[in-house]
mmCIF file of C-alpha atoms and ligand atoms in Angstrom:
data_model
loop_
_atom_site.group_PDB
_atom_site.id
_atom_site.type_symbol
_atom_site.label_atom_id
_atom_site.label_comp_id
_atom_site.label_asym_id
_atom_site.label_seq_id
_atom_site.Cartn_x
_atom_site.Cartn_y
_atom_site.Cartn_z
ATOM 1 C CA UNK R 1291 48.661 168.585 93.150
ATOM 2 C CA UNK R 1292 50.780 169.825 90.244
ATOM 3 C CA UNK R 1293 48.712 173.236 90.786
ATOM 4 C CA UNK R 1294 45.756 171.926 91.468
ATOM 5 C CA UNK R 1295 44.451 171.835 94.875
ATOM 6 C CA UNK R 1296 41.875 168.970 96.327
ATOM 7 C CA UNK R 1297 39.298 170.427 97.947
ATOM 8 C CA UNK R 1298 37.549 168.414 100.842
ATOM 9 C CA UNK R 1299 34.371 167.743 98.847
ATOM 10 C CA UNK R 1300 35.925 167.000 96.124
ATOM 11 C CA UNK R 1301 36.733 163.429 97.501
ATOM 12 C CA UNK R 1302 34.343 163.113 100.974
ATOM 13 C CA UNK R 1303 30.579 162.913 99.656
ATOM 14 C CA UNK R 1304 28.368 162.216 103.310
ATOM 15 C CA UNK R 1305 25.396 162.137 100.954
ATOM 16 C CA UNK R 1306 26.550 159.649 98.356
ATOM 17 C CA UNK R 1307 26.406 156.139 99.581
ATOM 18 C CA UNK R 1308 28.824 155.194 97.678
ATOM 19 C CA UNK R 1309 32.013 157.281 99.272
ATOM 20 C CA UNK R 1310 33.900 155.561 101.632
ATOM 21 C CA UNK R 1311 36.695 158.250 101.906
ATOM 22 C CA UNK R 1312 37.434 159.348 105.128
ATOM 23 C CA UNK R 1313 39.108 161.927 106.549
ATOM 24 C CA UNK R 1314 42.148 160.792 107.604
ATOM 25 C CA UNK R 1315 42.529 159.801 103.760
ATOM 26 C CA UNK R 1316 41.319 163.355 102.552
ATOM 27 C CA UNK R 1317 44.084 164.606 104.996
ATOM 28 C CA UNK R 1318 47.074 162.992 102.794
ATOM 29 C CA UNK R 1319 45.891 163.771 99.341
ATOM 30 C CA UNK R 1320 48.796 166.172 97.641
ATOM 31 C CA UNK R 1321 50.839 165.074 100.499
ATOM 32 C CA UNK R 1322 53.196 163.535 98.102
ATOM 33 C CA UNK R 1323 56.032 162.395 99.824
ATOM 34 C CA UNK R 1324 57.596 161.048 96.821
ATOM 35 C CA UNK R 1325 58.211 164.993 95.132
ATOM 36 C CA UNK R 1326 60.417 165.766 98.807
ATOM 37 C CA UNK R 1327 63.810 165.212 98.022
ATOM 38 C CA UNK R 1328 65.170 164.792 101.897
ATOM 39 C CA UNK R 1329 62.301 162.599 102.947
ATOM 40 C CA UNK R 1330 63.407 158.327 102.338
ATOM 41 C CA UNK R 1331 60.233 157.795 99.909
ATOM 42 C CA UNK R 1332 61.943 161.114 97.805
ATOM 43 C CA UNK R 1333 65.732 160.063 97.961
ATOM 44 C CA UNK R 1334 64.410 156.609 96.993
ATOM 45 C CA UNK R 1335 62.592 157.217 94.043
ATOM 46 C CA UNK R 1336 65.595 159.521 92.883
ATOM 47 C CA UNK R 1337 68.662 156.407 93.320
ATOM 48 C CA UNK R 1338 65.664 154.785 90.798
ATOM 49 C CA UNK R 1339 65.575 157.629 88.385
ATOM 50 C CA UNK R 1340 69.830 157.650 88.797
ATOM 51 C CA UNK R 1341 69.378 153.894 87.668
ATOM 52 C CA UNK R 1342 67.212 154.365 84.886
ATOM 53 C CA UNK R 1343 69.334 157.644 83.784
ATOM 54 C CA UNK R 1344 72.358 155.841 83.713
ATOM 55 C CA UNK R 1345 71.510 152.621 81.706
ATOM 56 C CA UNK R 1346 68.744 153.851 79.810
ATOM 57 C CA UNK R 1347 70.568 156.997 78.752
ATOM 58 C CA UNK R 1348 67.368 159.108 79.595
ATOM 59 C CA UNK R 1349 65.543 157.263 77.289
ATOM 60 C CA UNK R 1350 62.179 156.729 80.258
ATOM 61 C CA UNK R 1351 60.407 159.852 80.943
ATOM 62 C CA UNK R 1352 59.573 160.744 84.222
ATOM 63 C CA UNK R 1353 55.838 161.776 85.216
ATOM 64 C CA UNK R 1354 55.074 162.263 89.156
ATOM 65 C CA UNK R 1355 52.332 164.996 89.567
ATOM 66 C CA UNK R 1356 48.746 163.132 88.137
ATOM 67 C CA UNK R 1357 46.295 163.394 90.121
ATOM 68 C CA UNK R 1358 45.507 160.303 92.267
ATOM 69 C CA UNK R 1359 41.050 160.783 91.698
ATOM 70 C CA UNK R 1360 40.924 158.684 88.810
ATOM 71 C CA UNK R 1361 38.183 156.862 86.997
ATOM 72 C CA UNK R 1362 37.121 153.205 87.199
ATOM 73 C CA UNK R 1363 37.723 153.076 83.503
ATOM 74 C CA UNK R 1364 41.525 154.097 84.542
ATOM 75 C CA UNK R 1365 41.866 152.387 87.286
ATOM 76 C CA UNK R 1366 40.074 148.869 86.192
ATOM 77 C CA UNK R 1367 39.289 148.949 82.674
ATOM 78 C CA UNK R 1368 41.880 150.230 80.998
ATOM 79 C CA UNK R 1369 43.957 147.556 82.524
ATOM 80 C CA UNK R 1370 41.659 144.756 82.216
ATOM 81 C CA UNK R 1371 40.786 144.273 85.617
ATOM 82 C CA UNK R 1372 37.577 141.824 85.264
ATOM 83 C CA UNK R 1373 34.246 143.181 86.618
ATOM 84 C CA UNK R 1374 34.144 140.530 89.481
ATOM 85 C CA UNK R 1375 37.496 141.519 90.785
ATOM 86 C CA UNK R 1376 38.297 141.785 94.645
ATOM 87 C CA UNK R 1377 39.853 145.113 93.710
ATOM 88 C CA UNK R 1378 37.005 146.729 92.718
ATOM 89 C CA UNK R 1379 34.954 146.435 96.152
ATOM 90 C CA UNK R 1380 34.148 149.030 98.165
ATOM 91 C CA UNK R 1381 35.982 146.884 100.780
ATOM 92 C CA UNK R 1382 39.412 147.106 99.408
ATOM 93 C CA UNK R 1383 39.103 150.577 97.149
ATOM 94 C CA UNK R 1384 38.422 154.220 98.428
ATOM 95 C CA UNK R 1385 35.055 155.119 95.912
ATOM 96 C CA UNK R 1386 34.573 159.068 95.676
ATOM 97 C CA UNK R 1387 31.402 158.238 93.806
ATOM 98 C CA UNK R 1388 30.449 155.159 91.616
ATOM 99 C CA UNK R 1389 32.443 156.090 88.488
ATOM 100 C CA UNK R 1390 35.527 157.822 90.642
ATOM 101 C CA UNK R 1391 38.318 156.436 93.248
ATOM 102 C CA UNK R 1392 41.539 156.876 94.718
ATOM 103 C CA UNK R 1393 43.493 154.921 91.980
ATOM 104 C CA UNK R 1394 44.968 151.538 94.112
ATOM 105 C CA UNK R 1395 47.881 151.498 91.887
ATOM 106 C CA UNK R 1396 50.040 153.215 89.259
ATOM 107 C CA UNK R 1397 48.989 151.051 86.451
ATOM 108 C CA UNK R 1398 45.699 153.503 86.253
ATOM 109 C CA UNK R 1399 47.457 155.495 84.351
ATOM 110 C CA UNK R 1400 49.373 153.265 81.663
ATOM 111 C CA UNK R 1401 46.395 153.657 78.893
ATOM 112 C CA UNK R 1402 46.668 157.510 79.015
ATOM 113 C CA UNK R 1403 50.035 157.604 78.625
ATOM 114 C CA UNK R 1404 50.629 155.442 75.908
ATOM 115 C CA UNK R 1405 47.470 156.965 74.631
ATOM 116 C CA UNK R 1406 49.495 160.538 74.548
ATOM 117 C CA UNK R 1407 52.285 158.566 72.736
ATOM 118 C CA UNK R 1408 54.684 157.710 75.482
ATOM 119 C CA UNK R 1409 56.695 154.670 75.230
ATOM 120 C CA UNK R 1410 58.592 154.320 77.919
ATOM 121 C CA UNK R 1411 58.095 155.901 81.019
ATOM 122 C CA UNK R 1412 58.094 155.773 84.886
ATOM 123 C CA UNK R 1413 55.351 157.384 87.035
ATOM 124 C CA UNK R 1414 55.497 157.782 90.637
ATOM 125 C CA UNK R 1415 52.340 158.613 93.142
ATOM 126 C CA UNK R 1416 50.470 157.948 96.189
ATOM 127 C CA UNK R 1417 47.953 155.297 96.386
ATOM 128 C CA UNK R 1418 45.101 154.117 97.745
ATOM 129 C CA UNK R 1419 44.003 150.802 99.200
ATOM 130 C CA UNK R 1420 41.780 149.496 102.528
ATOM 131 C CA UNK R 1421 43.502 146.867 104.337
ATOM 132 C CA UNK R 1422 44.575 145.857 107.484
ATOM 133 C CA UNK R 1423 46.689 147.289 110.361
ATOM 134 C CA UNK R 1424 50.296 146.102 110.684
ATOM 135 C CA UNK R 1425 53.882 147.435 110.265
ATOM 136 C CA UNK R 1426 53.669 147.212 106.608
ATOM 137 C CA UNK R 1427 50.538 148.243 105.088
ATOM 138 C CA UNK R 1428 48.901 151.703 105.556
ATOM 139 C CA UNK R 1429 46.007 152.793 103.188
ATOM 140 C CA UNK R 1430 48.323 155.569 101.601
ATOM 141 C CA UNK R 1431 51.819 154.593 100.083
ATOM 142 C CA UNK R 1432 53.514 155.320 97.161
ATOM 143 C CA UNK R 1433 54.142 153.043 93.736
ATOM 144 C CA UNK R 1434 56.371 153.619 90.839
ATOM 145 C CA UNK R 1435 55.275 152.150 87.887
ATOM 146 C CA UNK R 1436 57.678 151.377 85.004
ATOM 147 C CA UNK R 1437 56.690 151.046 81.406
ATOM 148 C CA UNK R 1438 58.993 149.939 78.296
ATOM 149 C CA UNK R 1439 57.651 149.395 74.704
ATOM 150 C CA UNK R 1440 59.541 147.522 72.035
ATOM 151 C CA UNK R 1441 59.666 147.394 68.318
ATOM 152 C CA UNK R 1442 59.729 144.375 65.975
ATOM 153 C CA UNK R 1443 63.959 144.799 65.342
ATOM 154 C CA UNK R 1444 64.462 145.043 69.342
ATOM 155 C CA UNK R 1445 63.633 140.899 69.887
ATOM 156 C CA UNK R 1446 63.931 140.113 66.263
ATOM 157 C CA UNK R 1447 68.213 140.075 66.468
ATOM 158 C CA UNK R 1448 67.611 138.189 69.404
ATOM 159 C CA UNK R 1449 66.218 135.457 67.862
ATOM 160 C CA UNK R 1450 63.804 134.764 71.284
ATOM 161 C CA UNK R 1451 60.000 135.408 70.551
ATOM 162 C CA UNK R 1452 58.570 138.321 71.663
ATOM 163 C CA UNK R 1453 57.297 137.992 75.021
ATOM 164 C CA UNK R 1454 60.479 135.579 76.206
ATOM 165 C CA UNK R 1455 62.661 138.618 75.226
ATOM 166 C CA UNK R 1456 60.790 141.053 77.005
ATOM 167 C CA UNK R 1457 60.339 138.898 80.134
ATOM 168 C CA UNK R 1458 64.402 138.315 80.576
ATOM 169 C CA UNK R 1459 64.799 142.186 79.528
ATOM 170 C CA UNK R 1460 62.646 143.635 82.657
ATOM 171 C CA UNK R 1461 63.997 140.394 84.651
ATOM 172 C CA UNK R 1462 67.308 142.060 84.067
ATOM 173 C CA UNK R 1463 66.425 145.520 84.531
ATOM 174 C CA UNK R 1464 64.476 145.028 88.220
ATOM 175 C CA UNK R 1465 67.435 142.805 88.953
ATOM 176 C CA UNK R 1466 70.127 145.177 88.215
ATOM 177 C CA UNK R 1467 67.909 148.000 89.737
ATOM 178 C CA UNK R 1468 67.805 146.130 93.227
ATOM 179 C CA UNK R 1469 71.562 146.177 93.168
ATOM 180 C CA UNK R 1470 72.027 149.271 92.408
ATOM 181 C CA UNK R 1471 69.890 149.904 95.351
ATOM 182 C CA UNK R 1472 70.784 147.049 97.881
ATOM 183 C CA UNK R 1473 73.832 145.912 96.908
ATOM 184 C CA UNK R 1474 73.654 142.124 97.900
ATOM 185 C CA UNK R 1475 70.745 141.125 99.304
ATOM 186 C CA UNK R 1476 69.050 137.948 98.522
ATOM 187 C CA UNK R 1477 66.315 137.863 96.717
ATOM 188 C CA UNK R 1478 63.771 135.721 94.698
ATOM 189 C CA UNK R 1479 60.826 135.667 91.864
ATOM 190 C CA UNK R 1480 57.593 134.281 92.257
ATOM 191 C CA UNK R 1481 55.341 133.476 89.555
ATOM 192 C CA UNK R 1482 51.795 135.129 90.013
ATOM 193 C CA UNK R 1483 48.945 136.616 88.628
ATOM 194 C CA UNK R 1484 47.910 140.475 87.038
ATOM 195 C CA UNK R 1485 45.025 140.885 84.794
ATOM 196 C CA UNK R 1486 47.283 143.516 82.816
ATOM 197 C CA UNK R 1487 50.148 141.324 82.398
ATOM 198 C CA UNK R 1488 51.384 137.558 81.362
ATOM 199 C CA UNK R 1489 53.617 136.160 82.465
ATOM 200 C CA UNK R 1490 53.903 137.651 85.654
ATOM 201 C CA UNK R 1491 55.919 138.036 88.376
ATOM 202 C CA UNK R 1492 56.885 139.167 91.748
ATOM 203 C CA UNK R 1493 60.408 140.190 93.070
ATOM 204 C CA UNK R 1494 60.580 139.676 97.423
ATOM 205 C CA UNK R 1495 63.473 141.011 99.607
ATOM 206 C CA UNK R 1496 64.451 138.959 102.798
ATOM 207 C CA UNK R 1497 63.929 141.548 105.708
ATOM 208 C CA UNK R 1498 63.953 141.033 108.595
ATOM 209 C CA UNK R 1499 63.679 136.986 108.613
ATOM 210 C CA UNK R 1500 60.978 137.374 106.150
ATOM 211 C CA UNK R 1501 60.051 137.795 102.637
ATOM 212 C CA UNK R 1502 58.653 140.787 101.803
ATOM 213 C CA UNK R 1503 56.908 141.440 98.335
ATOM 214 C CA UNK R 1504 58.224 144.709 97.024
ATOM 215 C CA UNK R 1505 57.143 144.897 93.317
ATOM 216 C CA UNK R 1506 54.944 143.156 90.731
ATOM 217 C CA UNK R 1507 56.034 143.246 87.114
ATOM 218 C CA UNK R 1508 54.923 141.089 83.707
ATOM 219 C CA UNK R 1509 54.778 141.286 80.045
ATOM 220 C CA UNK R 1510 51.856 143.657 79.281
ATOM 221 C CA UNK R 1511 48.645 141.895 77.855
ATOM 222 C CA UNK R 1512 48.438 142.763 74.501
ATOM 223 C CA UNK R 1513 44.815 143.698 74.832
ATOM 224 C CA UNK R 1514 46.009 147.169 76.723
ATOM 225 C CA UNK R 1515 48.714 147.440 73.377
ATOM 226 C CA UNK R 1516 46.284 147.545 71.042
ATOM 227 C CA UNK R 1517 43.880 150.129 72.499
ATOM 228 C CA UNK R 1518 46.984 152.537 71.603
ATOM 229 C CA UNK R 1519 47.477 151.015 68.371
ATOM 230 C CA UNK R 1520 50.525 149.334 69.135
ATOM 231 C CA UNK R 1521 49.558 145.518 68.180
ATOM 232 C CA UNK R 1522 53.022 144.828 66.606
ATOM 233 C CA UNK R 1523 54.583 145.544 69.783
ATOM 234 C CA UNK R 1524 55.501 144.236 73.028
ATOM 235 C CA UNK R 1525 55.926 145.661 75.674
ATOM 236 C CA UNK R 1526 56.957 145.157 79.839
ATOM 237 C CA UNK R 1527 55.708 147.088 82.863
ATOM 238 C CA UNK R 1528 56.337 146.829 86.692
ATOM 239 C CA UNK R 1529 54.927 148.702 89.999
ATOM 240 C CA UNK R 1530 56.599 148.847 92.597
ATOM 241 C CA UNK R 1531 56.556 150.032 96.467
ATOM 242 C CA UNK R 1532 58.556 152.464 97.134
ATOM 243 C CA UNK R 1533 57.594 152.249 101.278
ATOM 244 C CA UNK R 1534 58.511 148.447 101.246
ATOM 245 C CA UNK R 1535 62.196 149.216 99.282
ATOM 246 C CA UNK R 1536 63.028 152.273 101.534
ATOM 247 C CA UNK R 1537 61.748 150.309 104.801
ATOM 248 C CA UNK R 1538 64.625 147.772 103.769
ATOM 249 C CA UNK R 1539 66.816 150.347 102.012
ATOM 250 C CA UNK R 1540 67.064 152.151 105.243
ATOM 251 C CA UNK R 1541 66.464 149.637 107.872
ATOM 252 C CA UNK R 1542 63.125 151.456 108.808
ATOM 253 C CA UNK R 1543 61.629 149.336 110.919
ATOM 254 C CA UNK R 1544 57.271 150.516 110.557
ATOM 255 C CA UNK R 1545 55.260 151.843 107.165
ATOM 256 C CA UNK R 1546 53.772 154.884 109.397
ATOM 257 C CA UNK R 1547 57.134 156.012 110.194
ATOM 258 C CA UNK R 1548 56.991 157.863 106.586
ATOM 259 C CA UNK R 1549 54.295 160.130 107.794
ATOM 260 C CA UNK R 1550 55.946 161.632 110.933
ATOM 261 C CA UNK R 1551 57.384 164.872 111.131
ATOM 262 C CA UNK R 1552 59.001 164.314 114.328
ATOM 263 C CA UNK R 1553 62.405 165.805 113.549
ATOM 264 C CA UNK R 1554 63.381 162.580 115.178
ATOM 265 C CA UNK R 1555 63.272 160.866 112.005
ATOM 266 C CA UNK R 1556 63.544 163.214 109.347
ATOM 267 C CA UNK R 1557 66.404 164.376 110.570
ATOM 268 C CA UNK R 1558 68.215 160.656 109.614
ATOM 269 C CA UNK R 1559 67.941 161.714 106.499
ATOM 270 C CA UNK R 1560 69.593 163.808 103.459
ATOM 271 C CA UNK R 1561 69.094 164.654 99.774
ATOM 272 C CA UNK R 1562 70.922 162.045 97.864
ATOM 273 C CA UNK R 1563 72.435 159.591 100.915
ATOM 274 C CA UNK R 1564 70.963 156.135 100.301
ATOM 275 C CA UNK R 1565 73.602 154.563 102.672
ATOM 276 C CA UNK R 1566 72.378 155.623 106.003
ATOM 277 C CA UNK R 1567 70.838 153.099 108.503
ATOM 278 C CA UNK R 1568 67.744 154.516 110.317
ATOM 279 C CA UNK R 1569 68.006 154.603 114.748
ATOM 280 C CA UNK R 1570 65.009 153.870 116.418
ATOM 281 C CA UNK R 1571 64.077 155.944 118.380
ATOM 282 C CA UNK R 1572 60.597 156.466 120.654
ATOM 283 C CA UNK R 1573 57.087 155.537 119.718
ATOM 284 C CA UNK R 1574 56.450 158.545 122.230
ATOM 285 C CA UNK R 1575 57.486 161.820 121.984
ATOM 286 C CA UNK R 1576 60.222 163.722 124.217
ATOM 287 C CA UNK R 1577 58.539 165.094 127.685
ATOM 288 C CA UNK R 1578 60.904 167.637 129.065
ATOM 289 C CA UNK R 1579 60.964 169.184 132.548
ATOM 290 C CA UNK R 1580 62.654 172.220 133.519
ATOM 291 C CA UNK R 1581 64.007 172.009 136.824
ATOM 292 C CA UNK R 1582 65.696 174.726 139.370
ATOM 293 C CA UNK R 1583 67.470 174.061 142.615
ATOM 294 C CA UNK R 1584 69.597 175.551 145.119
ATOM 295 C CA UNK R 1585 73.277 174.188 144.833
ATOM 296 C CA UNK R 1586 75.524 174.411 147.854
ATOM 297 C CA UNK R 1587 78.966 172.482 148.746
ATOM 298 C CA UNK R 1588 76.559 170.003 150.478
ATOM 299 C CA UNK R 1589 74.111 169.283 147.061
ATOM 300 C CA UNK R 1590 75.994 169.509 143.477
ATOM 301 C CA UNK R 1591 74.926 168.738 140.170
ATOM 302 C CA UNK R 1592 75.479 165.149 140.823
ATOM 303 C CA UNK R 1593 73.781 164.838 143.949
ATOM 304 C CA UNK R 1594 70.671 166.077 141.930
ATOM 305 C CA UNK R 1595 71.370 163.582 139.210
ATOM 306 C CA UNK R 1596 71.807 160.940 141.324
ATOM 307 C CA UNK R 1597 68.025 161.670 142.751
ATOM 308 C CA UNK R 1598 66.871 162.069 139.199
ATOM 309 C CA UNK R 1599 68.371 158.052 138.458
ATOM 310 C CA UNK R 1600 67.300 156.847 141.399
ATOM 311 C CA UNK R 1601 63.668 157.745 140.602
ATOM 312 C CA UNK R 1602 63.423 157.592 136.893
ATOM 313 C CA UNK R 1603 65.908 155.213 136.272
ATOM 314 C CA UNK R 1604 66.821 155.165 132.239
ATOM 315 C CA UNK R 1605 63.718 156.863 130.867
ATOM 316 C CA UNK R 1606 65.212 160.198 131.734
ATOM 317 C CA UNK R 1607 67.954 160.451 128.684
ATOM 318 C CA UNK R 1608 69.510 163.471 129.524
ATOM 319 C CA UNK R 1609 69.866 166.154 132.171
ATOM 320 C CA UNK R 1610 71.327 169.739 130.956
ATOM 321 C CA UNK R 1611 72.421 172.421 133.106
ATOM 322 C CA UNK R 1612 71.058 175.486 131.256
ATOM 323 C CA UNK R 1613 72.321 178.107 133.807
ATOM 324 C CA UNK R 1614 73.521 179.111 136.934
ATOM 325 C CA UNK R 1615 72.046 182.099 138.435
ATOM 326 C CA UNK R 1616 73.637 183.109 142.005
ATOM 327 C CA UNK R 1617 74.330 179.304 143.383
ATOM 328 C CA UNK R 1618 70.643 178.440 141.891
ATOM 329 C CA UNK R 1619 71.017 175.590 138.514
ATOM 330 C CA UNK R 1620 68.203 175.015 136.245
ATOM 331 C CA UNK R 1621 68.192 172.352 134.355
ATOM 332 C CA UNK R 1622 66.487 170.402 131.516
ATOM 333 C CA UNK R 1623 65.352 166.991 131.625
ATOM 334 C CA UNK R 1624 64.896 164.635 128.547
HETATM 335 N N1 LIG N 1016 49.693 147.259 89.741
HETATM 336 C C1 LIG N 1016 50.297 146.131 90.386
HETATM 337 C C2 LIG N 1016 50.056 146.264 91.890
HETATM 338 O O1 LIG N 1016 49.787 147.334 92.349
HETATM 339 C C3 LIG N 1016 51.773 146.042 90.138
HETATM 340 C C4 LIG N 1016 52.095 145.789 88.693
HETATM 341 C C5 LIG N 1016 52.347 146.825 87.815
HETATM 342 C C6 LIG N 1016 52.160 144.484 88.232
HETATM 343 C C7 LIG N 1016 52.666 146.579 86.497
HETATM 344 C C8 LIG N 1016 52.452 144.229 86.923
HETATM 345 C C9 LIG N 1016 52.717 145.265 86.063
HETATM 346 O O2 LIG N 1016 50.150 145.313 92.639
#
């Protein structure tokens, strides 16, 4: 990742009883989806950066190559996540050892970069999180967290207090983003709960007749201001999923679809194109058959193909003469 490479032991420990990293997670670390510009997680995140570029006049810089093997301290402290939280079990987060994980979200690294004097910022990665099976969670996806600091003369004009202003600024912001995204599409806030931020909130998308949670935004504590000095500010951050926006973005109909390399589906898509609608296609991949008869007047090409439907009926999708070779066709099946 970013030139450095992940070693299996680095992250699977058999003798520490703490790891719970297995494997199949070992097997997508520096994967990064996000940094492949033809891939949907890729051409997503870049209509965001095209967003922010455009209304922000460059002003958030981009940061997509940290290392995902963070510490607790990142990951939960820095961001006030209280020691009895869910999040921090060994049933929800991927532990590499008792003072290192897979970071569960973006916000792990908000302290460090305001720490190295960012201000505002956007920083896209995988992440890491047990959970359940179903079409739209997978242990690995990818979060883009945004991060925007202001100054005493940005809400004083306003005349709003502080944390009002900066709640209807990043309102407006995530708003405007999911149009420039979605066009219409209807969609709602719900009040919630982060230990990092207050208010808080959560935007969800109506896909496919449900509501489905695609980022989680607030005012940032102050507490996580002031351990970079910045007490006189106020600031907003969000995180959001980039799976869950390109799954609706593109009509994509199941989270594990993003892994595949079936040429199937990356073929749907190209650098740039945020307009196309995915086609389903197969769980299962192609079987073909290669197939050579003897053709005569009495037994033609569609006297074989009419065997070939009245055995396999639809689930053959295609039958190709590939040549002829003195009265004798082969052909492919799909
Ligand atoms: N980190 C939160 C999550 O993963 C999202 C979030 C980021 C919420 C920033 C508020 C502010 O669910």
């Amino acid at each position: 990742i970013g030139g450095v490479t992940i070693a299996r032991n680095d992250v699977v420990r058999e003798d520490d009883p703490t790891n719970n990293v297995p494997d199949s997670i070992f097997s997508k670390l520096g994967v990064q989806l996000h940094r492949r510009d033809k891939h949907p997680i890729g051409i997503i995140k870049n209509a965001i950066y095209d967003y922010f570029d455009n209304n922000y006049s460059k002003m958030f810089d981009k940061i997509e190559d940290l290392s995902p093997i963070v510490t607790t301290k990142q990951n939960f402290d820095d961001v006030l996540v209280p020691a009895d939280h869910v999040s921090r079990s060994l049933n929800d987060t991927y532990y590499v050892d008792s003072q290192t994980v897979l970071r569960c979200h973006t916000s792990a690294h908000q302290a460090e970069l305001l720490r190295k004097g960012h201000r505002r910022f956007l920083v896209t990665g995988d992440v890491y999180r047990r959970d359940s099976i179903d079409s739209t969670h997978y242990p690995v996806f990818h979060q883009m967290e945004g991060f925007c600091v202001f100054s005493p003369e940005d809400w004083k004009e306003s005349g709003m207090d502080s944390t009002l202003y900066a709640a209807e600024d990043l309102k407006k912001c995530l708003e405007g983003l999911a149009s420039h995204l979605f066009g219409a599409v209807e969609m709602r806030w719900v009040d919630t709960y982060f230990p990092f931020t207050n208010p808080s909130f959560e935007l969800e998308i109506y896909f496919k007749d449900d509501w489905l949670e695609v980022l989680g935004c607030g005012v940032t504590e102050q507490g996580i201001l002031k351990q970079s000095g910045l007490e006189n500010n106020v600031a907003w951050a969000f995180g959001l999923g980039l799976e869950r926006l390109a799954m609706v973005l593109f009509d994509i109909p199941d989270i594990r679809l993003f892994w595949s390399d079936d040429e199937r589906f990356t073929s749907q898509f190209a650098e740039g194109d945020f307009g196309v609608k995915f086609k389903p296609f197969s769980k299962y991949p192609p079987c073909y058959k290669d197939i050579s008869f003897w053709i005569s007047e009495s037994f033609t090409e569609n006297n074989f193909c009419e065997v070939v439907r009245g055995i396999a009926g639809d689930l053959v999708e295609e039958s190709k003469v590939r040549d002829e070779v003195e009265s004798k066709l082969n052909v492919e099946l799909r």
